[in-house]
Coordinates of C-alpha atoms and ligand atoms in Angstrom, one line a residue:
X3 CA -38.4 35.8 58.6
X4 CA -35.6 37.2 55.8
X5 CA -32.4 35.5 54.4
X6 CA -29.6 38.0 53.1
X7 CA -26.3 36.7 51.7
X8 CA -23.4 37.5 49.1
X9 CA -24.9 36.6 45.6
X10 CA -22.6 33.4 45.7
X11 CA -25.0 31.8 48.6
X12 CA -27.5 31.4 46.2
X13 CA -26.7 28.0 46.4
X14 CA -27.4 27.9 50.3
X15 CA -30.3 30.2 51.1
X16 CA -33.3 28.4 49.7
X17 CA -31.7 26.0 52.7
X18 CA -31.8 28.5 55.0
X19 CA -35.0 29.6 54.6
X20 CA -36.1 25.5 55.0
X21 CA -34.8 25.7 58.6
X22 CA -36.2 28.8 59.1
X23 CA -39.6 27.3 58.1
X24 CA -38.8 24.5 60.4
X25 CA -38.8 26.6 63.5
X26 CA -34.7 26.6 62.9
X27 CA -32.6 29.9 64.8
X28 CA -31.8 32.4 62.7
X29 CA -27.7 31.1 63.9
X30 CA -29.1 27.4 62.5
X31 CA -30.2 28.8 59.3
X32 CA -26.7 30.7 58.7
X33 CA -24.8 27.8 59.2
X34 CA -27.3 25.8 56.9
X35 CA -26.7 28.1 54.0
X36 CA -23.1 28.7 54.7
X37 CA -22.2 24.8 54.7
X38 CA -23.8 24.3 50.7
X39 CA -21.4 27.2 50.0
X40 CA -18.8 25.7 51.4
X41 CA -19.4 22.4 49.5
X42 CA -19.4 24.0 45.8
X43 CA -16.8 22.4 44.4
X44 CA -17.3 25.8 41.7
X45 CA -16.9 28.6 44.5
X46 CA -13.2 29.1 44.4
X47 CA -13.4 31.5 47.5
X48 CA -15.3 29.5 50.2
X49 CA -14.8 25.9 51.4
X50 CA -13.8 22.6 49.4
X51 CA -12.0 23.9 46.4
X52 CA -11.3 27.2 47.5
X53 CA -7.8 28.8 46.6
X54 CA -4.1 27.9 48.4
X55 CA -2.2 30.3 49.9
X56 CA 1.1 31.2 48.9
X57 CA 2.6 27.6 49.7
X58 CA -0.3 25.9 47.9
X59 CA -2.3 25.0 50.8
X60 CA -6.0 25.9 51.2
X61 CA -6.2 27.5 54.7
X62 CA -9.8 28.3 55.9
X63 CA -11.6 31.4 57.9
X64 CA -15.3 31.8 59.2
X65 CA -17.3 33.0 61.8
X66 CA -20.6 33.2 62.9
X67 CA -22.7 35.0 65.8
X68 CA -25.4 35.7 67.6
X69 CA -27.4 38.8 68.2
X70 CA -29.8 37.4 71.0
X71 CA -26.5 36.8 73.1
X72 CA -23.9 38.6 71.3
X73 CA -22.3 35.6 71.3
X74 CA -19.3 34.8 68.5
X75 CA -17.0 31.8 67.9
X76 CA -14.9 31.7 65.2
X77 CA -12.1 30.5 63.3
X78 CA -8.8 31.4 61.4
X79 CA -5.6 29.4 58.7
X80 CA -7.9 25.9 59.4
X81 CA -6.6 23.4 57.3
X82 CA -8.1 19.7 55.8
X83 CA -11.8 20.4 57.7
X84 CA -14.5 21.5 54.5
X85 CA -16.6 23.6 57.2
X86 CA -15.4 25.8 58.6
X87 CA -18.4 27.6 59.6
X88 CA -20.0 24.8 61.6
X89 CA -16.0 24.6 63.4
X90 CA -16.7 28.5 64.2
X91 CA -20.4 27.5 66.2
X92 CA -18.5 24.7 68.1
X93 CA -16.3 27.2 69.2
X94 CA -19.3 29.2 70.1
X95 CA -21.0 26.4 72.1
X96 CA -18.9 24.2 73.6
X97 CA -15.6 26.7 74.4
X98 CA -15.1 29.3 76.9
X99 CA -13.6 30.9 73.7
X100 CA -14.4 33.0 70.7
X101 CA -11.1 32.1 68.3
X102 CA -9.0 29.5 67.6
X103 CA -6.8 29.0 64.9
X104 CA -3.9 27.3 63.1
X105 CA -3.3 24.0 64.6
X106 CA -5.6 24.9 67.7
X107 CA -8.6 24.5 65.7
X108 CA -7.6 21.4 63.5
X109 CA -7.3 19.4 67.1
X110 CA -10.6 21.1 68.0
X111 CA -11.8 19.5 64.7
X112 CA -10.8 16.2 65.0
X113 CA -11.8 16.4 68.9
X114 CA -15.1 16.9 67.5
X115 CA -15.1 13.9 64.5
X116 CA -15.2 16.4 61.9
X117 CA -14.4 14.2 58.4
X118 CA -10.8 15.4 57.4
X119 CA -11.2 16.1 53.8
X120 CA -8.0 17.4 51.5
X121 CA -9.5 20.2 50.1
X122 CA -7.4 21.7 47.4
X123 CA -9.4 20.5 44.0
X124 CA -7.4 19.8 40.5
X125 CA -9.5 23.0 39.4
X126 CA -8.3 25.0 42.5
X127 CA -4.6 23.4 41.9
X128 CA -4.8 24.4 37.8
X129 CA -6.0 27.5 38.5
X130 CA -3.0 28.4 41.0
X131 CA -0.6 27.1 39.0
X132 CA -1.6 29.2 35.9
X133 CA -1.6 32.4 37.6
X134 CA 0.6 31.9 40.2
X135 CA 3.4 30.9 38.7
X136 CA 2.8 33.5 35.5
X137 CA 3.9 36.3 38.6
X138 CA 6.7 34.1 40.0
X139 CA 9.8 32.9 38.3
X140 CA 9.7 28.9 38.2
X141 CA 12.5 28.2 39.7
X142 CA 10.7 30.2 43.3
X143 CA 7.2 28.9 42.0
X144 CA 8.1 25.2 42.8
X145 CA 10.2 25.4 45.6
X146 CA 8.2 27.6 47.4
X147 CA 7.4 25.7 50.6
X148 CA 11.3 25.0 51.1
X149 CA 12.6 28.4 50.7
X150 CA 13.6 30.4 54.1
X151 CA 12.0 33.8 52.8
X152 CA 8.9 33.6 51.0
X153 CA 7.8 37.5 52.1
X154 CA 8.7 39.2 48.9
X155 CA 6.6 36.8 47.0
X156 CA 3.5 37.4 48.9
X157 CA 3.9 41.0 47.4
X158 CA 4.8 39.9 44.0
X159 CA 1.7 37.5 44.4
X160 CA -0.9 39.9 45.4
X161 CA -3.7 40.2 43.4
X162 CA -5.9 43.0 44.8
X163 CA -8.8 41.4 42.9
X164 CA -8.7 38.1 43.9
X165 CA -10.4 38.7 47.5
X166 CA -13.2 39.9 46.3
X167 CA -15.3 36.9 46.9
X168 CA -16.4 34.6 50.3
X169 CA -19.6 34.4 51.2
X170 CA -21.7 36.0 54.0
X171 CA -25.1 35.3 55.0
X172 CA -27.7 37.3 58.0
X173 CA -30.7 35.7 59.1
X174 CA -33.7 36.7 61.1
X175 CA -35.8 34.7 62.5
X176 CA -39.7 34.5 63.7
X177 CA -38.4 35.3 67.1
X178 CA -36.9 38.4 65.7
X179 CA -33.0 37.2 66.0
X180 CA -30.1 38.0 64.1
X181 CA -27.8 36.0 63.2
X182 CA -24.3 36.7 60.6
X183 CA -22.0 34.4 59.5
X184 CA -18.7 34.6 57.2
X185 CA -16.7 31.5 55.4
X186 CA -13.7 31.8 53.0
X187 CA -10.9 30.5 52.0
X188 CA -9.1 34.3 52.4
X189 CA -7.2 35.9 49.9
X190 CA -5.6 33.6 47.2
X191 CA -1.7 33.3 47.2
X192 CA -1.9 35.2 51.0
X193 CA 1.3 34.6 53.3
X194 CA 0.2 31.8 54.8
X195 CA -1.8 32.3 58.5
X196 CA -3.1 35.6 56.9
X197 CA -6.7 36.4 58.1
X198 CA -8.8 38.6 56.9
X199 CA -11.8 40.2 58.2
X200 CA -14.4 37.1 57.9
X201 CA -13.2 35.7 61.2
X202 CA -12.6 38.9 63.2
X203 CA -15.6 39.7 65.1
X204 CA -16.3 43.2 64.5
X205 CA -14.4 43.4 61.1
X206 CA -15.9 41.1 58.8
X207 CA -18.9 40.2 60.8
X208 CA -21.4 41.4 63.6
X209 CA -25.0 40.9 65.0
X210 CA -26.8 42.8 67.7
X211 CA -30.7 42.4 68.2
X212 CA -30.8 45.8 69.5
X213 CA -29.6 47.4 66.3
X214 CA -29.0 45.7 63.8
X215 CA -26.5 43.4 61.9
X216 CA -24.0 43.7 59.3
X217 CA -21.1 41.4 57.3
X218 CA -18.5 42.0 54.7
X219 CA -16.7 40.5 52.0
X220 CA -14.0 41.8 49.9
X221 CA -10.7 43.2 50.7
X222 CA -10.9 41.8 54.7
X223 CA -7.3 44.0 55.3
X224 CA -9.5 47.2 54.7
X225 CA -12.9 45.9 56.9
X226 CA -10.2 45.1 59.8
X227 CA -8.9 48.6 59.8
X228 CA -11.8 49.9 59.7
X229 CA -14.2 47.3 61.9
X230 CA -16.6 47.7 59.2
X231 CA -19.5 45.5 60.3
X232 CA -19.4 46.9 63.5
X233 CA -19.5 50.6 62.4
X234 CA -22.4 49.7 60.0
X235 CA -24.1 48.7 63.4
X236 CA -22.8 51.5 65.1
X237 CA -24.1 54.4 62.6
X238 CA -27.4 52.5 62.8
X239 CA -27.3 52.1 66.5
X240 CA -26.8 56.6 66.9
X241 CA -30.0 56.8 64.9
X242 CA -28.9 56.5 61.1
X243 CA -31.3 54.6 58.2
X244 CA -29.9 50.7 57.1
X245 CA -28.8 53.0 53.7
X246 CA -27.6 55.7 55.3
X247 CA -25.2 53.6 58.1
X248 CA -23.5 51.2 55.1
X249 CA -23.2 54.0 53.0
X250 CA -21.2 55.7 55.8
X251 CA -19.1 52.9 56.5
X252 CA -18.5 52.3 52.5
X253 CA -17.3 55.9 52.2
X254 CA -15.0 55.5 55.7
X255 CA -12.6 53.3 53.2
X256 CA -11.8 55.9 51.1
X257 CA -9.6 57.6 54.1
X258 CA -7.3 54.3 53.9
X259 CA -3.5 54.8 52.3
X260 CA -3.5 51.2 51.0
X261 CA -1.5 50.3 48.2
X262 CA -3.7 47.2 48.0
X263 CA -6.3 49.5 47.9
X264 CA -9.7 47.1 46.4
X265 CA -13.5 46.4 46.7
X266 CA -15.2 45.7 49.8
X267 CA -18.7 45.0 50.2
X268 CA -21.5 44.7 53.0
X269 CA -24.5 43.1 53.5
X270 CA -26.7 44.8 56.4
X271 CA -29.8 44.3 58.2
X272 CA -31.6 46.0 60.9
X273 CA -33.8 44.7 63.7
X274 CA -37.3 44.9 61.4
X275 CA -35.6 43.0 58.4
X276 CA -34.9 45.8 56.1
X277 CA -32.0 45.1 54.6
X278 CA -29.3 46.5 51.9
X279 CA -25.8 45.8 50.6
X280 CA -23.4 48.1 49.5
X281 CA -20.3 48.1 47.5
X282 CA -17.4 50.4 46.1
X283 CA -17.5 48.5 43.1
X284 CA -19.9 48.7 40.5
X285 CA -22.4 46.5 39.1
X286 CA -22.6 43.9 42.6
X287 CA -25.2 42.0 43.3
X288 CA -26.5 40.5 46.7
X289 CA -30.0 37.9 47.0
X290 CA -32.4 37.9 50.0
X291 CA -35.7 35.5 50.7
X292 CA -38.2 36.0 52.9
X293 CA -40.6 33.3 54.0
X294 CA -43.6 34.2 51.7
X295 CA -41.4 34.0 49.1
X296 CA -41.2 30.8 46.6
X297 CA -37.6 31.5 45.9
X298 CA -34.6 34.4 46.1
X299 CA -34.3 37.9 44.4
X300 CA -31.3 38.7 43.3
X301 CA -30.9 42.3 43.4
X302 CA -28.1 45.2 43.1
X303 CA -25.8 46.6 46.0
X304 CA -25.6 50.6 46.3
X305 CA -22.6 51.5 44.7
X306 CA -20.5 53.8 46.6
X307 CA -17.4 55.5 45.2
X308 CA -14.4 55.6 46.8
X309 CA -12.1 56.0 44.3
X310 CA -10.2 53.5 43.8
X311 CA -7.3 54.4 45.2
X312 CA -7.5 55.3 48.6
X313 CA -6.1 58.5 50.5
X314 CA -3.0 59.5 49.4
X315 CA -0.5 61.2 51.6
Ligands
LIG24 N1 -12.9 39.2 53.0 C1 -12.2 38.0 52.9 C2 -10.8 38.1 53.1 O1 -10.2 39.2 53.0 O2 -10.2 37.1 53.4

């Protein structure tokens, strides 16, 4: 049994790796990790006290799924409900759906007697304030949720480093299942009921016993175009190595004309429980336990250069 996840679910996977060791699924032992994430009140990107969007709200994404099944739920812009990954495996479970989101999933929430919880800390709040409103003019900056046309902002907002964070998490467990799962709070300052890749199956996130399993973070505009975790699963599926399939779908960015053009980064596994990570930023870092193991390693991604501009035209 082996826990991978972004570097930032260091605070989760010594928890996975418990319900791993208590007979948990590998899908229980993603969720177990992913939920401490969400909780850290000092993870900006996930969860309680992640960033707002443009407006100032914090608007959540996740997903999680299955490689026995090949089974997904997830969900997308979920306001006031901390976690958001354990929303996503009720939407697994106990709908004839994979998505929801917006309103859809708060009701789905509170169906359920998930604690409402405002989630936007005074850390968050400073934080967004102090950058925020250095990119837009005060007078917009505090009337923002009662002007008509907020779309130009969202541009002037943009930080292409600010995504760069979320957290992901694969687990396999001693019945040889894979299981991914994605939570963030998206891109900070985003139009709001922008998704990125963590809740698109496919994009940000996906698990198949057969081959293999794979999950992003990053720029999630650049994983959906490209269906990243899937295509990391793919190359490994037509016969390609764990390093050689996420070094593949790493170089496959450098064909996008973005001008948002940033980092994206993978996590991978295959069916045995080798496992890599990969990045097209330097100096990244991703942990991984295994159940002989008395606690984590972290330990480097494989850097792989796209440039870091994308294709031009
Ligand atoms: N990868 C997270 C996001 O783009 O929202």
């Amino acid at each position: 049994m082996i826990v991978i996840a972004s570097a930032n679910g260091k605070v989760g996977i010594r928890e996975s790796m418990r319900v791993l060791k208590a007979g948990g699924s590998a899908v229980d032992a993603v969720e177990a990790g992913i939920r401490l994430v969400e909780s850290n009140p000092d993870d900006h990107s996930v969860g309680y006290s992640g960033l707002p969007n443009l407006l100032g709200d914090v608007e959540l994404d996740a997903s999680i799924m299955d490689g026995l099944t090949l089974q997904a739920g997830s969900v997308g812009a979920v306001k006031n409900y901390e976690h958001a990954i354990s929303l996503a495996r009720k939407v697994m479970e106990e709908l004839p759906h994979v998505m929801l989101v917006g309103a859809g999933a708060e009701r789905f929430a509170k169906e359920l007697g998930f604690p409402e919880k405002d989630l936007l800390t005074p850390e968050a709040e400073a934080i967004y304030r102090q950058i925020f409103e250095k990119k837009i003019p005060d007078v917009y900056a505090h009337r923002m949720k009662y002007l008509d046309s907020v779309k130009k902002w969202a541009h002037v907002a943009a930080d292409p480093e600010r995504p760069n964070e979320t957290t992901n998490f694969i687990a396999l467990d001693d019945k040889g299942n894979l299981a991914t799962g994605v939570s963030t709070s998206g891109w900070s300052w985003k139009y709001p009921g922008r998704l990125g890749d963590s809740p698109i199956i496919g994009a940000g996130n996906y698990a198949d016993n057969r081959y293999g399993a794979a999950a992003c973070t990053g720029r999630g505009e650049m994983a959906i175009r490209l269906c990243t975790a899937h295509a990391v699963v793919t190359y490994m599926r037509m016969g390609m190595s764990i390093v050689e399939a996420g070094t593949e779908a790493t170089r496959d960015l450098a064909y996008l004309v973005d001008p948002y053009f940033g980092g994206v980064n993978i996590i991978a596994m295959d069916p045995n429980g080798n496992h890599c990570a990969f990045s097209n930023t330097k100096d990244t870092f991703y942990v991984y336990m295994t159940g002989t193991m008395d606690d984590y390693i972290e330990t480097p991604r494989v850097f792989v250069d796209t440039g870091d501009e994308g294709r031009k035209l």
